[in-house]
Amino acid sequence: MILRDLEEEKLCRESLDFLREVLGDLERVNEKIKSRLENGELYKENELYYVYSYSPEKIYITRQGSKTVELLKNYPKELSENLAEGFILRYKNGKFIIDEELTEKSMNFELDFDNYID
């Protein structure tokens, strides 16, 4: 009986140690994801984005093929000064640029954004 109790206590301690280790790993992953989101590092090179809604203070975009709209963060002021709803942005070299050719097609209703293949 005493041996069984000691064995169960040892298993409980090992389980708790394992859970603490997993929680620590999850906290580190969460911090990395948060940092990447804040720095805009989750955008993929050469990916296209549609300016869904725009005001001087906030820019909402949707990624090609996505059904969600997100708030664009950490963009240069020059970008916001030259935008309008319907513009197409491309993520290139770690920043957003206006894709002039696709934006022109978008504004002329000649672009099927979600089905466009680059």
mmCIF file of C-alpha atoms in Angstrom:
data_model
loop_
_atom_site.group_PDB
_atom_site.id
_atom_site.type_symbol
_atom_site.label_atom_id
_atom_site.label_comp_id
_atom_site.label_asym_id
_atom_site.label_seq_id
_atom_site.Cartn_x
_atom_site.Cartn_y
_atom_site.Cartn_z
ATOM 1 C CA MET A 1 0.000 0.000 0.000
ATOM 2 C CA ILE A 2 2.753 2.468 0.945
ATOM 3 C CA LEU A 3 4.719 1.578 -2.198
ATOM 4 C CA ARG A 4 1.665 2.172 -4.386
ATOM 5 C CA ASP A 5 1.099 5.590 -2.737
ATOM 6 C CA LEU A 6 4.756 6.538 -3.277
ATOM 7 C CA GLU A 7 4.583 5.406 -6.902
ATOM 8 C CA GLU A 8 1.405 7.460 -7.498
ATOM 9 C CA GLU A 9 3.008 10.504 -5.871
ATOM 10 C CA LYS A 10 6.071 10.097 -8.114
ATOM 11 C CA LEU A 11 3.834 9.863 -11.196
ATOM 12 C CA CYS A 12 1.942 12.978 -10.110
ATOM 13 C CA ARG A 13 5.203 14.908 -9.677
ATOM 14 C CA GLU A 14 6.454 13.754 -13.077
ATOM 15 C CA SER A 15 3.141 14.718 -14.680
ATOM 16 C CA LEU A 16 3.233 18.152 -13.049
ATOM 17 C CA ASP A 17 6.820 18.699 -14.180
ATOM 18 C CA PHE A 18 5.868 17.709 -17.717
ATOM 19 C CA LEU A 19 2.839 20.041 -17.709
ATOM 20 C CA ARG A 20 4.976 22.931 -16.423
ATOM 21 C CA GLU A 21 7.446 22.317 -19.249
ATOM 22 C CA VAL A 22 4.644 22.244 -21.853
ATOM 23 C CA LEU A 23 3.124 25.447 -20.459
ATOM 24 C CA GLY A 24 6.504 27.152 -20.627
ATOM 25 C CA ASP A 25 6.888 26.077 -24.260
ATOM 26 C CA LEU A 26 3.398 27.356 -25.087
ATOM 27 C CA GLU A 27 4.133 30.709 -23.472
ATOM 28 C CA ARG A 28 7.299 31.069 -25.571
ATOM 29 C CA VAL A 29 5.389 30.200 -28.762
ATOM 30 C CA ASN A 30 2.636 32.664 -27.842
ATOM 31 C CA GLU A 31 5.203 35.441 -27.333
ATOM 32 C CA LYS A 32 6.816 34.716 -30.711
ATOM 33 C CA ILE A 33 3.456 34.806 -32.474
ATOM 34 C CA LYS A 34 2.499 38.039 -30.719
ATOM 35 C CA SER A 35 5.809 39.619 -31.702
ATOM 36 C CA ARG A 36 5.435 38.560 -35.320
ATOM 37 C CA LEU A 37 1.904 39.907 -35.477
ATOM 38 C CA GLU A 38 3.002 43.239 -34.040
ATOM 39 C CA ASN A 39 5.883 43.476 -36.498
ATOM 40 C CA GLY A 40 3.896 42.319 -39.521
ATOM 41 C CA GLU A 41 6.086 39.266 -40.009
ATOM 42 C CA LEU A 42 3.229 36.913 -40.741
ATOM 43 C CA TYR A 43 2.711 38.321 -44.212
ATOM 44 C CA LYS A 44 4.128 36.204 -47.015
ATOM 45 C CA GLU A 45 6.448 37.521 -49.670
ATOM 46 C CA ASN A 46 4.684 38.527 -52.900
ATOM 47 C CA GLU A 47 1.225 37.883 -51.424
ATOM 48 C CA LEU A 48 -1.668 40.074 -52.604
ATOM 49 C CA TYR A 49 -4.067 42.038 -50.389
ATOM 50 C CA TYR A 50 -7.224 43.951 -51.255
ATOM 51 C CA VAL A 51 -7.909 47.225 -49.455
ATOM 52 C CA TYR A 52 -11.368 46.468 -48.131
ATOM 53 C CA SER A 53 -11.934 49.632 -46.145
ATOM 54 C CA TYR A 54 -9.841 52.728 -45.729
ATOM 55 C CA SER A 55 -9.715 55.809 -43.590
ATOM 56 C CA PRO A 56 -6.654 57.932 -42.773
ATOM 57 C CA GLU A 57 -6.482 56.282 -39.337
ATOM 58 C CA LYS A 58 -7.250 52.649 -40.235
ATOM 59 C CA ILE A 59 -6.722 50.374 -43.192
ATOM 60 C CA TYR A 60 -8.592 47.084 -43.414
ATOM 61 C CA ILE A 61 -7.328 44.480 -45.851
ATOM 62 C CA THR A 62 -8.151 40.972 -46.929
ATOM 63 C CA ARG A 63 -5.587 38.500 -48.192
ATOM 64 C CA GLN A 64 -6.187 36.862 -51.535
ATOM 65 C CA GLY A 65 -8.193 33.684 -50.963
ATOM 66 C CA SER A 66 -9.116 34.632 -47.400
ATOM 67 C CA LYS A 67 -12.595 35.213 -46.070
ATOM 68 C CA THR A 68 -11.432 37.424 -43.203
ATOM 69 C CA VAL A 69 -10.710 41.129 -42.985
ATOM 70 C CA GLU A 70 -7.862 42.351 -40.816
ATOM 71 C CA LEU A 71 -6.565 45.667 -39.615
ATOM 72 C CA LEU A 72 -3.276 46.546 -41.275
ATOM 73 C CA LYS A 73 -0.649 47.522 -38.715
ATOM 74 C CA ASN A 74 2.800 49.068 -38.875
ATOM 75 C CA TYR A 75 2.602 50.621 -42.314
ATOM 76 C CA PRO A 76 4.424 53.739 -43.486
ATOM 77 C CA LYS A 77 2.518 57.025 -43.540
ATOM 78 C CA GLU A 78 3.268 57.438 -47.257
ATOM 79 C CA LEU A 79 1.280 54.293 -47.993
ATOM 80 C CA SER A 80 -1.807 55.573 -46.196
ATOM 81 C CA GLU A 81 -1.614 58.884 -48.063
ATOM 82 C CA ASN A 82 -1.970 57.142 -51.421
ATOM 83 C CA LEU A 83 -4.642 54.527 -50.754
ATOM 84 C CA ALA A 84 -8.307 54.060 -51.477
ATOM 85 C CA GLU A 85 -10.762 51.214 -51.161
ATOM 86 C CA GLY A 86 -10.267 48.684 -53.943
ATOM 87 C CA PHE A 87 -6.502 49.153 -54.194
ATOM 88 C CA ILE A 88 -4.355 46.036 -54.429
ATOM 89 C CA LEU A 89 -1.336 45.774 -52.152
ATOM 90 C CA ARG A 90 1.570 43.406 -52.583
ATOM 91 C CA TYR A 91 3.835 42.393 -49.709
ATOM 92 C CA LYS A 92 7.369 42.661 -51.052
ATOM 93 C CA ASN A 93 10.743 42.900 -49.330
ATOM 94 C CA GLY A 94 9.116 43.156 -45.910
ATOM 95 C CA LYS A 95 6.705 45.975 -46.733
ATOM 96 C CA PHE A 96 3.442 46.708 -48.510
ATOM 97 C CA ILE A 97 3.499 48.371 -51.913
ATOM 98 C CA ILE A 98 0.654 49.335 -54.208
ATOM 99 C CA ASP A 99 0.471 47.019 -57.214
ATOM 100 C CA GLU A 100 -0.322 49.685 -59.820
ATOM 101 C CA GLU A 101 -1.289 47.294 -62.627
ATOM 102 C CA LEU A 102 -3.663 45.192 -60.529
ATOM 103 C CA THR A 103 -5.091 48.267 -58.811
ATOM 104 C CA GLU A 104 -5.963 49.760 -62.195
ATOM 105 C CA LYS A 105 -7.718 46.519 -63.183
ATOM 106 C CA SER A 106 -9.506 46.447 -59.835
ATOM 107 C CA MET A 107 -10.730 50.010 -60.182
ATOM 108 C CA ASN A 108 -11.999 49.239 -63.706
ATOM 109 C CA PHE A 109 -13.826 46.117 -62.446
ATOM 110 C CA GLU A 110 -11.584 43.912 -64.611
ATOM 111 C CA LEU A 111 -10.022 41.933 -61.759
ATOM 112 C CA ASP A 112 -11.435 38.868 -60.046
ATOM 113 C CA PHE A 113 -9.196 39.249 -57.022
ATOM 114 C CA ASP A 114 -9.763 35.880 -55.353
ATOM 115 C CA ASN A 115 -9.300 33.936 -58.565
ATOM 116 C CA TYR A 116 -6.414 35.949 -59.987
ATOM 117 C CA ILE A 117 -3.271 33.887 -60.537
ATOM 118 C CA ASP A 118 -0.011 35.804 -60.551
#
